[in-house]
Coordinates of C-alpha atoms in Angstrom, one line a residue:
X1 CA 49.1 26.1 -36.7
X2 CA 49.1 27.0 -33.6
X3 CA 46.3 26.4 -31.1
X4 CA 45.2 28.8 -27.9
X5 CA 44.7 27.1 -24.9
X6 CA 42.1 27.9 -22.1
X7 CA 42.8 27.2 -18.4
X8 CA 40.0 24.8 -17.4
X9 CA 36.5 26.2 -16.3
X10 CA 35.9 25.7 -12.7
X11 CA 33.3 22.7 -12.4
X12 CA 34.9 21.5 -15.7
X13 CA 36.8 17.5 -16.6
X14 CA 39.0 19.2 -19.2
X15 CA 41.3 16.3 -21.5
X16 CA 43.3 18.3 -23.3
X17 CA 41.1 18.4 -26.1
X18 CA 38.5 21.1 -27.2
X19 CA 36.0 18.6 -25.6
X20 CA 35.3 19.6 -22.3
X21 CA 32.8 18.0 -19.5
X22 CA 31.1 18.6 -16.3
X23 CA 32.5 17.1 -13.0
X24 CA 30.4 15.6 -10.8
X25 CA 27.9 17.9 -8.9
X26 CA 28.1 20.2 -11.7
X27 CA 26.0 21.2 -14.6
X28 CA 27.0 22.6 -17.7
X29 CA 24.5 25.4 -18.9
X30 CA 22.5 25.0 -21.9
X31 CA 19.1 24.8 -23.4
X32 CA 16.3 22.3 -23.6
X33 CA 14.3 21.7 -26.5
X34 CA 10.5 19.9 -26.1
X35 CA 8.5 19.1 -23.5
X36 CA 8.3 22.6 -21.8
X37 CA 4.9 22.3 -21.0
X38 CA 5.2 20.7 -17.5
X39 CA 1.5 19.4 -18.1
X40 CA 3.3 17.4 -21.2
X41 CA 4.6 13.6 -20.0
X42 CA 7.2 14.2 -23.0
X43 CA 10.6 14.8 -20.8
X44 CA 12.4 17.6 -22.2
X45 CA 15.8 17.1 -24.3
X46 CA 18.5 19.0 -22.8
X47 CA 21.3 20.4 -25.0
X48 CA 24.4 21.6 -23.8
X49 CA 26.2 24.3 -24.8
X50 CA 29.5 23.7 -26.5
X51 CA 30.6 26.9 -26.6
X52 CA 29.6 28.2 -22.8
X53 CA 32.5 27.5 -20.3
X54 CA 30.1 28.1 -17.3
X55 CA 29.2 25.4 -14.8
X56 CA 27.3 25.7 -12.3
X57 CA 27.3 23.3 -8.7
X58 CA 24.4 21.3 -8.3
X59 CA 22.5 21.2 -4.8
X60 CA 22.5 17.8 -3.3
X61 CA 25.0 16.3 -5.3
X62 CA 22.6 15.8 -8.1
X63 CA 24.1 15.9 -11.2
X64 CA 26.0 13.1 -12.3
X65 CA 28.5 15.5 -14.8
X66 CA 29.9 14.0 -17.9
X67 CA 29.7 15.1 -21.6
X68 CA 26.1 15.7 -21.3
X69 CA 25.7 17.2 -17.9
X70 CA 23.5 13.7 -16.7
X71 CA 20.9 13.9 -13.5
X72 CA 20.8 11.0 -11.3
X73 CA 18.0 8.7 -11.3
X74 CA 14.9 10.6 -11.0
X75 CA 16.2 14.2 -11.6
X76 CA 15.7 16.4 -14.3
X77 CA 16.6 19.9 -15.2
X78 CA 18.6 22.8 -15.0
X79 CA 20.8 22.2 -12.0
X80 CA 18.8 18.3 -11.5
X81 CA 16.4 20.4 -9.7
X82 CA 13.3 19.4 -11.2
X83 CA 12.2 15.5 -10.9
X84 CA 11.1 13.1 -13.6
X85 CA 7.6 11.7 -13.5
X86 CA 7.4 9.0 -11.2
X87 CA 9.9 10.7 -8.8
X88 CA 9.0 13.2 -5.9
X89 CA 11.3 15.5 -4.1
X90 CA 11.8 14.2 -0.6
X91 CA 11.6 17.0 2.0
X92 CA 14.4 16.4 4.1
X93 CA 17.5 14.7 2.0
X94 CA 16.3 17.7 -1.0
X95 CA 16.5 15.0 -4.0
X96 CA 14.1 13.6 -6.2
X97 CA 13.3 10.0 -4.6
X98 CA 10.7 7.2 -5.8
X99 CA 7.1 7.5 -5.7
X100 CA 5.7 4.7 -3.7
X101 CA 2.7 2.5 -5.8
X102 CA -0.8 4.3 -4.5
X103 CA -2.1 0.6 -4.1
X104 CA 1.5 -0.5 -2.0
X105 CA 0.8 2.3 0.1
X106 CA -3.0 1.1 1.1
X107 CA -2.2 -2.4 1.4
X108 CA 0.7 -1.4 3.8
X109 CA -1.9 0.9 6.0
X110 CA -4.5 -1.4 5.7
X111 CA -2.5 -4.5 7.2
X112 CA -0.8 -1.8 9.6
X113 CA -4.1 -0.7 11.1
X114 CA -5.4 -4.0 10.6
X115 CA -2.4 -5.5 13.4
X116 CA -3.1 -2.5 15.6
X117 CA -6.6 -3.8 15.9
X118 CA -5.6 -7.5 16.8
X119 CA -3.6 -5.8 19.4
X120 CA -6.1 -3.7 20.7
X121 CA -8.3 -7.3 20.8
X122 CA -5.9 -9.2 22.3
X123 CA -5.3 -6.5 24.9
X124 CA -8.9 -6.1 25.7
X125 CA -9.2 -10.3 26.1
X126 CA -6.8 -10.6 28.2
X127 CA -7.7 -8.1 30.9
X128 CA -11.2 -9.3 30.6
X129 CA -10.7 -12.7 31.1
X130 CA -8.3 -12.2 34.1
X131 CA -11.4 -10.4 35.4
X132 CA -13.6 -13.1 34.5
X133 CA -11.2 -16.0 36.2
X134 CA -11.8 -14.1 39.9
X135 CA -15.2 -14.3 39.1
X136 CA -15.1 -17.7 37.7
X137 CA -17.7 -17.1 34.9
X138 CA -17.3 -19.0 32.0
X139 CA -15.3 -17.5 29.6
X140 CA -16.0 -19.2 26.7
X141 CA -19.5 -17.3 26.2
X142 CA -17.0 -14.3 27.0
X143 CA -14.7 -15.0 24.1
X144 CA -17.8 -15.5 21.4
X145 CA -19.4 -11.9 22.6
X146 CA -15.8 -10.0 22.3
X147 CA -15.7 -11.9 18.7
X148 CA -19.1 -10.7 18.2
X149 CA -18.3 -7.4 19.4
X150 CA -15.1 -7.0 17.2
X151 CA -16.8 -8.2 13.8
X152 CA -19.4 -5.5 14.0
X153 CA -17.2 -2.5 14.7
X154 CA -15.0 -4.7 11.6
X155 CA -18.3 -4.4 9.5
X156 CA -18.5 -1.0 9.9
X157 CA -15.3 -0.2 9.8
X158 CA -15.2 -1.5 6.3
X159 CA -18.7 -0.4 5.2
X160 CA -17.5 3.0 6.1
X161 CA -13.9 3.0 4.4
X162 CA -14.5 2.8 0.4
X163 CA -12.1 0.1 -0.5
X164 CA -11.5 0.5 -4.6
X165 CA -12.0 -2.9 -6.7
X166 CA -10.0 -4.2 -9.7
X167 CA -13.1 -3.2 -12.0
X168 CA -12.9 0.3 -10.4
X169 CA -10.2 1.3 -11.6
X170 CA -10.3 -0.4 -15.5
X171 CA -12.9 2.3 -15.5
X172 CA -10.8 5.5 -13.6
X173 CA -8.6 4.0 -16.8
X174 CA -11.2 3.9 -19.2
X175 CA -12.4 7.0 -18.6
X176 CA -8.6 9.2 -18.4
X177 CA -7.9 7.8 -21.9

């Protein structure tokens, strides 16, 4: 019995075998079955195509290859081109990339804005009381009115921006379920 051999598919790790895989960046095409609707959070099952010799280069080097044409982490998809929940595609480097945590994110802003108003504070002090020094007034009374002064605008500030509590969002949960 003798047996026909194939020259190797471009895009293809051939071993000499009727097994054949993708290299890396490439994608061996196929089908998926479940999870087509993209409003599903089932992930799709892709399955490759034995018998198709095509390949195809992934963008952004992201497809992993191997016997089951495998994304990298976060990447789903003919071609990797789609990304798994919990993953966004990043503008500028094209690939799917980590969400940041929603609450991360605020806390980081919050304490970011919150350092730029200490600044601003300290700034403000310190030019006032070198004014105050050629005048000699007492700068004590000074100090407490800036305080003052700061803790309002603080107050509103924070009655103005709706900051969400723990119990706020057992009930966002509550109510998606």
């Amino acid at each position: 019995d003798k047996v026909l051999c194939s020259p190797c598919p471009a895009g293809a790790k051939c071993w000499g075998t009727a097994e054949i895989w993708s290299q890396v960046n490439h994608w061996r095409t196929g089908h998926y079955t479940g999870g087509s609707n993209r409003r599903s959070r089932a992930q799709p099952t892709y399955v490759p195509n034995t018998n198709e010799k095509r390949f195809l280069r992934c963008p952004n080097a992201a497809c992993r290859g191997g016997a089951l044409s495998e994304c990298r982490a976060g990447g789903t998809g003919p071609v990797c081109a789609d990304c798994t929940v919990g993953y966004s595609m990043s503008a500028g480097l094209k690939r799917c990339m980590a969400c940041i945590d929603q609450r991360e994110f605020d806390v980081l802003c919050f304490v970011g804005l919150m350092l730029l108003y200490l600044g601003i504070i300290v700034w403000q002090s310190r030019k006032i009381f070198e004014s105050l020094k050629k005048l000699e007034i007492n700068r004590v009374e000074w100090l407490l009115r800036i305080i003052q002064n700061h803790l309002q605008i603080l107050g509103i500030i924070m009655r103005t921006v709706a900051v969400p509590s723990h119990s706020d969002s057992k009930t966002r949960e509550t109510m998606s379920e």
